[in-house]
Amino acid sequence: MAHVAEWKKKEVEELTKIIKSHPVIALVDVAGVPAYPLSKMRDKLRGKALLRVSRNTLIELAIKRAAQELGKPDLEKLADYIEGGAAILATEMNPFKLYKLLEESKTPAPAKPGAVVPKDVVIPAGPTSIPPGPLVGEMQALGIPARIERGKVSIQKDYTVLKAGEVITEQLARILNALGIEPLEVGLNLLAAYEDGIIYTPNVLAIDEEEYINMLQKAYMHAFNLSVNIAYPTKQTIEAIIQKAFLGAKNVAIEAGYITPETVEDIFGRAIRAVLLIAQNLPEELLDEKTKELLNAQAQVAVATPQPTEEKVEEAEEEEEEEEASEEDALAGLGALFG
C-alpha cells in the first residue's frame, strides 16, 4: 500500500509541475479512444501540446495544488469539468486554436449501439451494394425510403435517421454499418480549457470563423463611420475626416459662388449650364454660333442618355427644380462678382 501511495504522490507532483509550466491547461476526455488513434493524436500534438493521461482523482489534486502554489484560485475551478476518462493537455496554444486542432484531428468511426451521435446522420439517396433481404424491411420500418432496384437496395431520397445528440439503437447500428456510414468520431473531446484566469468551455470555443470575421468587419465599419461622422480623429479615420471636411467646405463655397482654385471649375460649369438652360428658351436668331454649338452638343448627349423609368420621372423633376434654383443662385453670384 505504501508503494501505491508513493506512486500516486509522484504522479500528482509531476502533473502539478506540468500545469504550472504551461499558460494554457485543458482537460480532454480520452474515454473510448482506442490505443492506435490515441498514439496518432500524440504524434499530431508533438511540439504543440503535452498530453498526459492519468486518474481523475490525481488530476483533480494536481489542479488544486497548482492553483494554490501559483496563487490562481480561478484555476482550481477547472477541476469541476473533470469527467469520463480525463487527461491533461498542457500547451502554449490559444484555446480557440487548440479546440480547432482537436476537432480537425477527429476521424470517422463505425456506429455502435448506445453511442451518442455528434451531428445529424443522413442516409443519402442513391443505389447501394446491399442485396435484397430482411434489412430492407428493417429500413422501411424505420421510415427509410428503401426499395429494390436492379437486384440491389436503393434509397429513394436523403433521409435523416438521427439528430445530433440522439442515441444509436442496435437496429440502426446494423443498418448504418451495412451502408458503410460512419456516424461517430474518434478523437479527444475537449472538456474545458484555462488561460489567464478564464475557463473556456466547448460551446464558447466552437465558433464559426467566417461568421465571426464578418461580424468583426461590420463592427469595424460601424466604428469607423461613427468616428468619421462625429469627427473623432484616429490613425485609421483622420484621412477620411479631413476629406469629408474638405468636400463639405468645397460644397459650401460652390453654393455661395465663392471662387477658389478648387471651386472655380464647378462654379463656372454650373453657370454655363444655367446660361444654356436660358438660351434654350430664346429665339434662335438671338444666339451666337458658339451658343448654338453648345446647345447642339447638349441635345446629342440627351439623346444618347437612357430615358428614366416612369417611377423616376417625379424624382427627376424635383431634382431639376433644385438644380435650376442652384444655377440661378450661381448666376446671381457671378453677377455680383463681375458687376
Short mmCIF file of C-alpha atoms in Angstrom, two decimals:
data_model
loop_
_atom_site.label_atom_id
_atom_site.label_comp_id
_atom_site.label_asym_id
_atom_site.label_seq_id
_atom_site.Cartn_x
_atom_site.Cartn_y
_atom_site.Cartn_z
CA MET A 1 0.00 0.00 0.00
CA ALA A 2 2.88 2.34 0.81
CA HIS A 3 4.31 1.71 -2.67
CA VAL A 4 0.98 2.59 -4.31
CA ALA A 5 0.67 5.75 -2.21
CA GLU A 6 4.20 6.79 -3.20
CA TRP A 7 3.35 6.29 -6.88
CA LYS A 8 0.28 8.49 -6.54
CA LYS A 9 2.30 11.16 -4.76
CA LYS A 10 4.90 11.27 -7.54
CA GLU A 11 2.18 11.35 -10.19
CA VAL A 12 0.48 14.35 -8.55
CA GLU A 13 3.83 16.13 -8.30
CA GLU A 14 4.54 15.52 -11.98
CA LEU A 15 1.07 16.69 -13.03
CA THR A 16 1.40 19.78 -10.85
CA LYS A 17 4.73 20.60 -12.49
CA ILE A 18 3.19 20.27 -15.95
CA ILE A 19 0.26 22.53 -15.05
CA LYS A 20 2.49 25.21 -13.52
CA SER A 21 4.84 25.31 -16.52
CA HIS A 22 2.24 25.96 -19.23
CA PRO A 23 0.00 29.04 -19.73
CA VAL A 24 -2.92 27.02 -21.16
CA ILE A 25 -4.24 23.90 -19.43
CA ALA A 26 -7.04 21.89 -21.00
CA LEU A 27 -8.97 18.84 -19.89
CA VAL A 28 -9.81 16.29 -22.57
CA ASP A 29 -11.85 13.10 -22.48
CA VAL A 30 -9.95 10.09 -23.80
CA ALA A 31 -12.60 7.55 -22.83
CA GLY A 32 -13.43 5.27 -25.72
CA VAL A 33 -10.43 6.34 -27.81
CA PRO A 34 -8.56 3.20 -28.94
CA ALA A 35 -4.83 2.96 -28.38
CA TYR A 36 -3.82 3.41 -32.02
CA PRO A 37 -5.85 6.63 -32.66
CA LEU A 38 -4.59 7.96 -29.33
CA SER A 39 -0.98 7.36 -30.37
CA LYS A 40 -1.65 9.13 -33.69
CA MET A 41 -3.11 12.04 -31.78
CA ARG A 42 0.04 12.27 -29.66
CA ASP A 43 2.07 12.47 -32.87
CA LYS A 44 -0.07 15.35 -34.16
CA LEU A 45 0.27 17.20 -30.87
CA ARG A 46 4.02 16.71 -30.56
CA GLY A 47 5.73 20.08 -30.36
CA LYS A 48 2.39 21.82 -29.85
CA ALA A 49 0.96 20.34 -26.66
CA LEU A 50 1.74 17.79 -23.96
CA LEU A 51 -0.89 15.10 -23.39
CA ARG A 52 -0.81 13.37 -20.01
CA VAL A 53 -3.35 10.65 -19.23
CA SER A 54 -3.91 9.94 -15.55
CA ARG A 55 -6.59 9.14 -13.00
CA ASN A 56 -9.32 11.69 -12.48
CA THR A 57 -8.71 11.94 -8.75
CA LEU A 58 -4.99 12.60 -9.26
CA ILE A 59 -5.68 15.23 -11.93
CA GLU A 60 -8.05 16.99 -9.56
CA LEU A 61 -5.46 17.01 -6.76
CA ALA A 62 -2.80 18.35 -9.13
CA ILE A 63 -5.04 21.16 -10.39
CA LYS A 64 -5.90 22.26 -6.86
CA ARG A 65 -2.26 22.10 -5.74
CA ALA A 66 -1.06 24.09 -8.75
CA ALA A 67 -3.77 26.69 -8.21
CA GLN A 68 -2.68 27.08 -4.60
CA GLU A 69 1.03 27.30 -5.38
CA LEU A 70 0.51 29.75 -8.25
CA GLY A 71 -1.97 31.87 -6.29
CA LYS A 72 -4.60 31.41 -9.01
CA PRO A 73 -7.90 30.44 -7.36
CA ASP A 74 -9.71 30.52 -10.74
CA LEU A 75 -7.54 27.63 -11.93
CA GLU A 76 -9.00 25.41 -9.21
CA LYS A 77 -12.43 25.70 -10.87
CA LEU A 78 -11.06 23.74 -13.84
CA ALA A 79 -11.35 20.60 -11.71
CA ASP A 80 -15.15 20.92 -11.85
CA TYR A 81 -15.03 19.88 -15.52
CA ILE A 82 -13.33 16.53 -14.97
CA GLU A 83 -15.48 13.70 -16.30
CA GLY A 84 -15.18 10.44 -18.20
CA GLY A 85 -11.61 9.41 -18.79
CA ALA A 86 -9.99 12.79 -18.31
CA ALA A 87 -6.47 13.74 -19.31
CA ILE A 88 -4.43 16.93 -19.09
CA LEU A 89 -3.42 18.77 -22.25
CA ALA A 90 -0.80 21.43 -21.49
CA THR A 91 0.18 23.91 -24.18
CA GLU A 92 1.06 27.47 -25.14
CA MET A 93 -1.52 27.38 -27.92
CA ASN A 94 -4.53 29.70 -27.86
CA PRO A 95 -7.59 27.77 -26.55
CA PHE A 96 -9.53 28.53 -29.74
CA LYS A 97 -6.73 27.17 -31.94
CA LEU A 98 -6.38 24.16 -29.66
CA TYR A 99 -10.08 23.36 -29.92
CA LYS A 100 -9.97 23.69 -33.71
CA LEU A 101 -6.94 21.39 -33.90
CA LEU A 102 -8.64 18.73 -31.79
CA GLU A 103 -11.83 18.88 -33.86
CA GLU A 104 -9.94 18.66 -37.16
CA SER A 105 -7.96 15.69 -35.86
CA LYS A 106 -11.04 13.57 -35.25
CA THR A 107 -11.65 10.64 -37.61
CA PRO A 108 -14.96 8.92 -38.58
CA ALA A 109 -15.87 5.72 -36.72
CA PRO A 110 -18.49 2.96 -37.27
CA ALA A 111 -21.84 3.02 -35.50
CA LYS A 112 -22.09 1.47 -32.02
CA PRO A 113 -25.35 0.68 -30.20
CA GLY A 114 -25.84 3.11 -27.32
CA ALA A 115 -23.43 5.72 -28.67
CA VAL A 116 -24.50 9.36 -28.99
CA VAL A 117 -24.01 10.93 -32.43
CA PRO A 118 -22.20 14.31 -32.50
CA LYS A 119 -24.15 15.58 -35.54
CA ASP A 120 -27.14 14.73 -37.72
CA VAL A 121 -26.89 11.37 -39.51
CA VAL A 122 -28.25 11.37 -43.06
CA ILE A 123 -28.62 8.35 -45.32
CA PRO A 124 -28.05 9.74 -48.83
CA ALA A 125 -30.25 8.95 -51.80
CA GLY A 126 -28.96 6.54 -54.41
CA PRO A 127 -28.15 2.89 -55.09
CA THR A 128 -26.34 0.74 -52.52
CA SER A 129 -24.40 -2.53 -52.68
CA ILE A 130 -26.83 -4.27 -50.31
CA PRO A 131 -28.69 -7.25 -51.84
CA PRO A 132 -32.41 -7.88 -51.16
CA GLY A 133 -33.09 -9.30 -47.71
CA PRO A 134 -34.51 -8.67 -44.23
CA LEU A 135 -32.56 -5.44 -43.94
CA VAL A 136 -34.92 -3.78 -46.43
CA GLY A 137 -37.88 -4.45 -44.14
CA GLU A 138 -35.95 -3.04 -41.16
CA MET A 139 -35.18 0.13 -43.11
CA GLN A 140 -38.79 0.59 -44.15
CA ALA A 141 -39.93 0.01 -40.56
CA LEU A 142 -37.75 2.97 -39.51
CA GLY A 143 -39.21 5.14 -42.27
CA ILE A 144 -36.16 4.92 -44.53
CA PRO A 145 -37.38 5.15 -48.16
CA ALA A 146 -35.72 1.98 -49.46
CA ARG A 147 -36.77 -0.36 -52.26
CA ILE A 148 -35.29 -2.97 -54.59
CA GLU A 149 -33.98 -1.77 -57.96
CA ARG A 150 -31.98 -3.96 -60.34
CA GLY A 151 -31.33 -6.53 -57.65
CA LYS A 152 -29.94 -4.03 -55.10
CA VAL A 153 -31.35 -1.85 -52.32
CA SER A 154 -31.82 1.75 -53.42
CA ILE A 155 -32.53 4.77 -51.18
CA GLN A 156 -35.12 7.00 -52.85
CA LYS A 157 -34.24 10.28 -51.16
CA ASP A 158 -31.97 11.72 -48.47
CA TYR A 159 -33.27 10.68 -45.08
CA THR A 160 -32.20 11.91 -41.63
CA VAL A 161 -32.24 8.95 -39.24
CA LEU A 162 -30.69 10.67 -36.22
CA LYS A 163 -30.38 14.20 -34.93
CA ALA A 164 -27.26 15.41 -33.12
CA GLY A 165 -27.27 14.16 -29.53
CA GLU A 166 -29.52 11.15 -30.18
CA VAL A 167 -28.54 7.57 -29.36
CA ILE A 168 -27.82 4.84 -31.91
CA THR A 169 -30.05 1.77 -31.48
CA GLU A 170 -28.85 -1.75 -32.20
CA GLN A 171 -31.10 -1.99 -35.27
CA LEU A 172 -29.92 1.34 -36.65
CA ALA A 173 -26.27 0.49 -35.99
CA ARG A 174 -26.72 -2.65 -38.09
CA ILE A 175 -28.24 -0.65 -40.97
CA LEU A 176 -25.62 2.13 -40.87
CA ASN A 177 -22.74 -0.36 -40.82
CA ALA A 178 -24.27 -2.25 -43.76
CA LEU A 179 -24.47 1.03 -45.68
CA GLY A 180 -20.89 1.95 -44.76
CA ILE A 181 -21.95 5.13 -42.95
CA GLU A 182 -19.69 6.09 -40.05
CA PRO A 183 -21.67 8.47 -37.81
CA LEU A 184 -19.26 8.61 -34.87
CA GLU A 185 -15.95 10.40 -34.40
CA VAL A 186 -12.81 9.19 -32.71
CA GLY A 187 -10.66 11.83 -31.08
CA LEU A 188 -10.05 13.91 -28.00
CA ASN A 189 -13.12 15.75 -26.72
CA LEU A 190 -12.17 18.99 -25.03
CA LEU A 191 -13.97 19.39 -21.70
CA ALA A 192 -12.63 22.83 -20.73
CA ALA A 193 -9.52 25.00 -21.07
CA TYR A 194 -7.94 27.53 -18.70
CA GLU A 195 -5.97 30.63 -19.69
CA ASP A 196 -5.28 33.88 -17.82
CA GLY A 197 -7.96 33.36 -15.18
CA ILE A 198 -10.67 32.38 -17.68
CA ILE A 199 -12.17 28.93 -18.23
CA TYR A 200 -13.35 28.24 -21.77
CA THR A 201 -15.93 25.55 -22.49
CA PRO A 202 -16.56 23.91 -25.89
CA ASN A 203 -19.70 25.96 -26.58
CA VAL A 204 -17.57 29.11 -26.33
CA LEU A 205 -14.67 27.77 -28.37
CA ALA A 206 -16.82 26.30 -31.17
CA ILE A 207 -17.16 29.44 -33.27
CA ASP A 208 -17.86 29.87 -36.96
CA GLU A 209 -14.67 31.66 -38.03
CA GLU A 210 -16.15 33.10 -41.23
CA GLU A 211 -19.20 34.47 -39.42
CA TYR A 212 -17.01 35.83 -36.62
CA ILE A 213 -14.73 37.61 -39.12
CA ASN A 214 -17.77 39.12 -40.86
CA MET A 215 -19.06 40.37 -37.50
CA LEU A 216 -15.68 41.97 -36.73
CA GLN A 217 -15.58 43.62 -40.15
CA LYS A 218 -19.08 45.04 -39.67
CA ALA A 219 -18.20 46.26 -36.18
CA TYR A 220 -15.05 47.93 -37.55
CA MET A 221 -17.01 49.68 -40.32
CA HIS A 222 -19.66 50.89 -37.86
CA ALA A 223 -16.97 52.24 -35.53
CA PHE A 224 -15.12 53.80 -38.48
CA ASN A 225 -18.26 55.56 -39.76
CA LEU A 226 -19.18 56.78 -36.28
CA SER A 227 -15.67 58.17 -35.78
CA VAL A 228 -15.80 60.00 -39.13
CA ASN A 229 -19.31 61.36 -38.60
CA ILE A 230 -18.53 62.81 -35.17
CA ALA A 231 -15.07 63.95 -36.34
CA TYR A 232 -13.23 61.86 -33.75
CA PRO A 233 -9.70 61.59 -35.19
CA THR A 234 -7.78 58.31 -35.01
CA LYS A 235 -4.94 56.84 -37.05
CA GLN A 236 -7.49 54.96 -39.15
CA THR A 237 -10.02 57.78 -39.65
CA ILE A 238 -8.05 61.04 -39.82
CA GLU A 239 -7.69 60.93 -43.61
CA ALA A 240 -11.42 60.32 -44.14
CA ILE A 241 -12.31 63.09 -41.67
CA ILE A 242 -10.10 65.61 -43.50
CA GLN A 243 -11.52 64.55 -46.87
CA LYS A 244 -15.07 64.95 -45.56
CA ALA A 245 -14.26 68.38 -44.14
CA PHE A 246 -12.66 69.44 -47.43
CA LEU A 247 -15.64 68.29 -49.51
CA GLY A 248 -18.05 69.97 -47.10
CA ALA A 249 -16.14 73.28 -47.32
CA LYS A 250 -15.91 72.98 -51.11
CA ASN A 251 -19.65 72.40 -51.45
CA VAL A 252 -20.41 75.42 -49.25
CA ALA A 253 -18.06 77.56 -51.38
CA ILE A 254 -19.70 76.34 -54.60
CA GLU A 255 -23.20 77.04 -53.29
CA ALA A 256 -22.09 80.52 -52.20
CA GLY A 257 -20.33 81.21 -55.51
CA TYR A 258 -17.03 81.76 -53.71
CA ILE A 259 -14.27 81.27 -56.29
CA THR A 260 -11.07 79.47 -55.33
CA PRO A 261 -8.71 77.29 -57.40
CA GLU A 262 -10.67 74.26 -56.15
CA THR A 263 -14.18 75.64 -56.87
CA VAL A 264 -13.80 77.76 -60.00
CA GLU A 265 -14.42 74.90 -62.42
CA ASP A 266 -17.61 73.77 -60.65
CA ILE A 267 -18.96 77.30 -60.28
CA PHE A 268 -18.41 78.22 -63.92
CA GLY A 269 -19.72 74.83 -65.02
CA ARG A 270 -22.98 75.44 -63.20
CA ALA A 271 -23.12 78.97 -64.60
CA ILE A 272 -22.69 77.70 -68.15
CA ARG A 273 -25.40 75.10 -67.66
CA ALA A 274 -27.71 77.81 -66.34
CA VAL A 275 -26.95 80.04 -69.35
CA LEU A 276 -27.67 77.17 -71.74
CA LEU A 277 -30.92 76.49 -69.94
CA ILE A 278 -31.95 80.12 -70.53
CA ALA A 279 -30.72 80.01 -74.13
CA GLN A 280 -33.00 77.07 -74.89
CA ASN A 281 -35.99 79.35 -74.41
CA LEU A 282 -34.65 82.22 -76.62
CA PRO A 283 -35.31 82.66 -80.36
CA GLU A 284 -32.53 81.12 -82.47
CA GLU A 285 -31.71 84.42 -84.23
CA LEU A 286 -30.60 85.90 -80.89
CA LEU A 287 -27.98 83.17 -80.32
CA ASP A 288 -24.38 83.30 -81.50
CA GLU A 289 -22.66 80.36 -83.19
CA LYS A 290 -20.81 79.23 -80.06
CA THR A 291 -24.04 79.02 -78.06
CA LYS A 292 -25.73 77.07 -80.88
CA GLU A 293 -22.84 74.57 -80.90
CA LEU A 294 -23.13 74.08 -77.15
CA LEU A 295 -26.90 73.57 -77.38
CA ASN A 296 -26.46 71.02 -80.20
CA ALA A 297 -23.85 69.14 -78.18
CA GLN A 298 -26.17 69.16 -75.18
CA ALA A 299 -29.01 67.79 -77.31
CA GLN A 300 -26.83 64.94 -78.63
CA VAL A 301 -25.87 63.96 -75.09
CA ALA A 302 -29.54 63.98 -74.09
CA VAL A 303 -30.43 61.67 -76.99
CA ALA A 304 -27.64 59.23 -76.08
CA THR A 305 -28.61 59.16 -72.42
CA PRO A 306 -31.11 56.37 -71.44
CA GLN A 307 -34.52 57.76 -70.56
CA PRO A 308 -35.58 57.42 -66.92
CA THR A 309 -38.28 54.93 -65.95
CA GLU A 310 -41.76 56.20 -65.15
CA GLU A 311 -41.28 55.79 -61.44
CA LYS A 312 -38.19 58.04 -61.63
CA VAL A 313 -39.90 60.90 -63.52
CA GLU A 314 -41.26 62.66 -60.46
CA GLU A 315 -37.94 62.36 -58.63
CA ALA A 316 -36.07 63.69 -61.68
CA GLU A 317 -38.40 66.69 -61.94
CA GLU A 318 -37.77 67.56 -58.31
CA GLU A 319 -34.01 67.30 -58.81
CA GLU A 320 -34.24 69.50 -61.91
CA GLU A 321 -36.11 72.17 -59.99
CA GLU A 322 -33.44 72.11 -57.29
CA GLU A 323 -30.70 72.33 -59.92
CA GLU A 324 -32.38 75.27 -61.63
CA ALA A 325 -32.66 77.09 -58.34
CA SER A 326 -28.99 76.43 -57.60
CA GLU A 327 -27.95 77.61 -61.06
CA GLU A 328 -29.93 80.81 -60.63
CA ASP A 329 -28.10 81.39 -57.36
CA ALA A 330 -24.81 80.79 -59.17
CA LEU A 331 -25.69 83.35 -61.85
CA ALA A 332 -26.57 85.84 -59.18
CA GLY A 333 -23.19 85.18 -57.59
CA LEU A 334 -21.41 85.72 -60.90
CA GLY A 335 -23.34 88.91 -61.49
CA ALA A 336 -22.32 90.23 -58.12
CA LEU A 337 -18.71 89.23 -58.71
CA PHE A 338 -18.31 90.85 -62.15
CA GLY A 339 -20.67 93.75 -61.64
#
